[in-house]
Amino acid sequence: MEKAQLVFIPWPRMGHLVSAVEFAKLLLTHDHRLSITVLVLNLSSGNPSQFHSYIESLQASSSTIPNRLQFIVLPKDELELLDFVSFFERQKPHVKEAVLKITQSELAADSPAPRLAGAAFLGFMLYVQKIHDEEKFDPVEFKNSDAELRVPSLVNSFTGRVMPSAMLIRELLPTLFDSIRRFQEAKGIVVNTFLELESYAIESLIMPPIYPVGPILDVSSDGRNTHPEIMKWLDEQPPSSVVFICFGSNGSLEKDQVKELAYALEHSGYRFLWSLRHPPPSAAEASLSDYENPQEVLPEGFLDRTARIGKVIGWAPQVAVLAHPAVGGFVSHCGWNSLLESIWFGVAVAAWPIYAEQQFNAFEMVIELGLSVEIKMDYRNDSGEIVKCDEIERGIKCLMEDDSEKKKKVKEMSEKSRMALRNGGSSYLSLGKFLKDVVDNLNKM
């Protein structure tokens, strides 16, 4: 094979696009015969301008983006992502047209398909789909239940309280299970994890072949050009003294919950950096915004009383913050990318999931791997439940203890995550196997 063209179609959310791009860059670095085109699905909801700004910033820097990586932004679709069945059906003609324009002879259409997420969660989805088909298992009946499942990709029994949110919406189940069945038709699945982190889960997945090539992360920004005020404040704090609170690009808390978290931070006495975001105006609008005046949702006088130990900000340069030596703990929504970033930089997590599969991720980090402490593992932001300040404070104190066993384990896993990507490491070797199988499939076409 002289040359090959691959096409990536990431889920239309910023975290998924960044992961796909970083994986593409990794592949292009390893094999000069490859070219990759990323098809960007274009939603009217959310924050499409963020996608465009990100792509433009990559294209503006020749040192950041290889010339064999290109982007095609597909026509805008007015449907909401919640109606993802119709959305993807409507996108198919645009995808086919774009692919035909790229090439008709070199596309690796039958090659292993990327899926940049965790191995345990992949195994969980495959198992639930299997028992649904064979035993009529209904995951919706598991909601808020203490009933347990023995999942092949998990050592510990899985409880219904942390069932992924998508599996609790009955209307979505037919399409969800259909998409999971398609995983088994792939030539292989790329997983954004590494053997040392999820060895049990990876070894439990037999067919199709699994390629753990992670952690796939963009850790290039130090934040000093984009957010100098935040980085300067961190520079002034003692090592490992700051707890960082951030719920991701799509995670926010309602007003009453914000107050409970504020009370917990104040009572704990720890230094803190809090990314406080305004919830979207409606359920259909995914985009968050910064508060013009955070005091409107915080307890009266909170900012004055905590001025010496804390800083409330809007959007946070998460990678730069986690990389800073002043940060000693991370209160996180447990998005998979965020968890991998925390491991990479050796920062322990207090798990407080919000939506999607984050409850599962929290379970894996707290119970399965013992790498995180819990604030509220089964929390869902659409439940109306309020986590009280005492419970939050207890989790923060457990997270920030100087001799925390979790901190030691995370530091050890941090080193393993970096070793995995080095020449001869587990992910490096898995990536080589992936590229070999891509070439073998192309040669058979």
PDB file of N, CA, C and O in Angstrom, residues 35 57 66 103 105 120 131 170 180 192 233 242 250 255 293 324 329 338 369 400 427 436 441:
ATOM      1  N   SER A  35      -3.629   9.672   5.073  1.00  0.00           N
ATOM      2  CA  SER A  35      -4.253  10.989   5.109  1.00  0.00           C
ATOM      3  C   SER A  35      -5.602  10.813   5.784  1.00  0.00           C
ATOM      4  O   SER A  35      -6.250   9.767   5.634  1.00  0.00           O
ATOM      5  N   SER A  57      -8.214  27.543  14.454  1.00  0.00           N
ATOM      6  CA  SER A  57      -6.977  27.669  15.226  1.00  0.00           C
ATOM      7  C   SER A  57      -5.981  26.581  14.855  1.00  0.00           C
ATOM      8  O   SER A  57      -4.765  26.815  14.821  1.00  0.00           O
ATOM      9  N   PRO A  66      -0.886  18.483  10.892  1.00  0.00           N
ATOM     10  CA  PRO A  66      -0.185  17.963   9.722  1.00  0.00           C
ATOM     11  C   PRO A  66      -0.947  18.317   8.434  1.00  0.00           C
ATOM     12  O   PRO A  66      -2.168  18.466   8.452  1.00  0.00           O
ATOM     13  N   THR A 103     -12.415  10.547  -2.145  1.00  0.00           N
ATOM     14  CA  THR A 103     -11.829   9.463  -2.938  1.00  0.00           C
ATOM     15  C   THR A 103     -12.827   8.336  -3.060  1.00  0.00           C
ATOM     16  O   THR A 103     -13.678   8.137  -2.205  1.00  0.00           O
ATOM     17  N   SER A 105     -11.439   5.240  -4.174  1.00  0.00           N
ATOM     18  CA  SER A 105     -10.611   4.038  -4.259  1.00  0.00           C
ATOM     19  C   SER A 105      -9.751   3.778  -3.033  1.00  0.00           C
ATOM     20  O   SER A 105      -9.315   2.665  -2.802  1.00  0.00           O
ATOM     21  N   ALA A 120     -14.488  -0.426  29.873  1.00  0.00           N
ATOM     22  CA  ALA A 120     -15.511  -0.981  30.766  1.00  0.00           C
ATOM     23  C   ALA A 120     -16.902  -0.550  30.326  1.00  0.00           C
ATOM     24  O   ALA A 120     -17.852  -1.350  30.346  1.00  0.00           O
ATOM     25  N   ILE A 131     -28.351  -8.960  27.025  1.00  0.00           N
ATOM     26  CA  ILE A 131     -29.389  -9.512  27.901  1.00  0.00           C
ATOM     27  C   ILE A 131     -30.765  -8.896  27.591  1.00  0.00           C
ATOM     28  O   ILE A 131     -31.796  -9.496  27.898  1.00  0.00           O
ATOM     29  N   ARG A 170     -36.948   5.352  27.740  1.00  0.00           N
ATOM     30  CA  ARG A 170     -37.492   4.214  26.992  1.00  0.00           C
ATOM     31  C   ARG A 170     -37.579   4.489  25.490  1.00  0.00           C
ATOM     32  O   ARG A 170     -37.352   3.599  24.665  1.00  0.00           O
ATOM     33  N   ILE A 180     -25.657  -0.208  19.279  1.00  0.00           N
ATOM     34  CA  ILE A 180     -24.717  -1.071  20.004  1.00  0.00           C
ATOM     35  C   ILE A 180     -24.491  -2.371  19.235  1.00  0.00           C
ATOM     36  O   ILE A 180     -23.367  -2.880  19.159  1.00  0.00           O
ATOM     37  N   ASN A 192     -10.233   4.778  23.771  1.00  0.00           N
ATOM     38  CA  ASN A 192      -9.360   5.778  24.384  1.00  0.00           C
ATOM     39  C   ASN A 192      -9.108   5.408  25.845  1.00  0.00           C
ATOM     40  O   ASN A 192      -9.664   5.997  26.769  1.00  0.00           O
ATOM     41  N   TRP A 233      -3.065  33.628  39.517  1.00  0.00           N
ATOM     42  CA  TRP A 233      -3.620  33.304  40.841  1.00  0.00           C
ATOM     43  C   TRP A 233      -3.100  31.948  41.314  1.00  0.00           C
ATOM     44  O   TRP A 233      -2.710  31.794  42.477  1.00  0.00           O
ATOM     45  N   VAL A 242      -4.903  23.563  46.181  1.00  0.00           N
ATOM     46  CA  VAL A 242      -6.141  24.069  45.586  1.00  0.00           C
ATOM     47  C   VAL A 242      -7.026  22.918  45.114  1.00  0.00           C
ATOM     48  O   VAL A 242      -6.554  21.994  44.445  1.00  0.00           O
ATOM     49  N   ASN A 250     -20.437  21.106  29.224  1.00  0.00           N
ATOM     50  CA  ASN A 250     -21.898  21.064  29.177  1.00  0.00           C
ATOM     51  C   ASN A 250     -22.532  20.811  30.543  1.00  0.00           C
ATOM     52  O   ASN A 250     -23.716  20.490  30.634  1.00  0.00           O
ATOM     53  N   LYS A 255     -29.443  26.868  40.932  1.00  0.00           N
ATOM     54  CA  LYS A 255     -29.120  27.878  41.937  1.00  0.00           C
ATOM     55  C   LYS A 255     -29.017  27.304  43.350  1.00  0.00           C
ATOM     56  O   LYS A 255     -28.054  27.599  44.085  1.00  0.00           O
ATOM     57  N   ASN A 293     -22.609  38.248  36.747  1.00  0.00           N
ATOM     58  CA  ASN A 293     -22.391  38.554  38.158  1.00  0.00           C
ATOM     59  C   ASN A 293     -22.633  37.287  38.971  1.00  0.00           C
ATOM     60  O   ASN A 293     -23.775  36.979  39.322  1.00  0.00           O
ATOM     61  N   HIS A 324      -1.177  22.480  36.639  1.00  0.00           N
ATOM     62  CA  HIS A 324      -0.487  23.407  37.545  1.00  0.00           C
ATOM     63  C   HIS A 324      -0.178  22.724  38.882  1.00  0.00           C
ATOM     64  O   HIS A 324      -1.026  22.045  39.460  1.00  0.00           O
ATOM     65  N   GLY A 329      -6.561  18.621  43.919  1.00  0.00           N
ATOM     66  CA  GLY A 329      -7.753  17.789  43.803  1.00  0.00           C
ATOM     67  C   GLY A 329      -8.717  18.377  42.801  1.00  0.00           C
ATOM     68  O   GLY A 329      -8.695  19.583  42.521  1.00  0.00           O
ATOM     69  N   SER A 338     -12.103  14.147  30.843  1.00  0.00           N
ATOM     70  CA  SER A 338     -11.663  14.810  32.069  1.00  0.00           C
ATOM     71  C   SER A 338     -10.967  13.834  33.009  1.00  0.00           C
ATOM     72  O   SER A 338      -9.969  14.177  33.655  1.00  0.00           O
ATOM     73  N   LEU A 369     -11.918   0.885  40.252  1.00  0.00           N
ATOM     74  CA  LEU A 369     -10.484   1.146  40.167  1.00  0.00           C
ATOM     75  C   LEU A 369      -9.894   1.759  41.432  1.00  0.00           C
ATOM     76  O   LEU A 369      -8.680   1.765  41.595  1.00  0.00           O
ATOM     77  N   MET A 400      -8.730  15.970  49.621  1.00  0.00           N
ATOM     78  CA  MET A 400      -7.583  16.854  49.813  1.00  0.00           C
ATOM     79  C   MET A 400      -6.665  16.452  50.967  1.00  0.00           C
ATOM     80  O   MET A 400      -5.688  17.150  51.253  1.00  0.00           O
ATOM     81  N   SER A 427       0.049   1.077  24.748  1.00  0.00           N
ATOM     82  CA  SER A 427      -0.763   1.791  23.752  1.00  0.00           C
ATOM     83  C   SER A 427       0.005   1.997  22.456  1.00  0.00           C
ATOM     84  O   SER A 427      -0.576   1.971  21.368  1.00  0.00           O
ATOM     85  N   LYS A 436      -1.438  -1.841  11.324  1.00  0.00           N
ATOM     86  CA  LYS A 436      -1.203  -3.053  10.527  1.00  0.00           C
ATOM     87  C   LYS A 436      -2.517  -3.628  10.024  1.00  0.00           C
ATOM     88  O   LYS A 436      -2.641  -4.030   8.855  1.00  0.00           O
ATOM     89  N   ASN A 441      -6.493  -4.718   5.777  1.00  0.00           N
ATOM     90  CA  ASN A 441      -7.850  -4.621   5.240  1.00  0.00           C
ATOM     91  C   ASN A 441      -7.881  -3.893   3.905  1.00  0.00           C
ATOM     92  O   ASN A 441      -8.618  -4.264   2.999  1.00  0.00           O
TER      93      ASN A 441
END
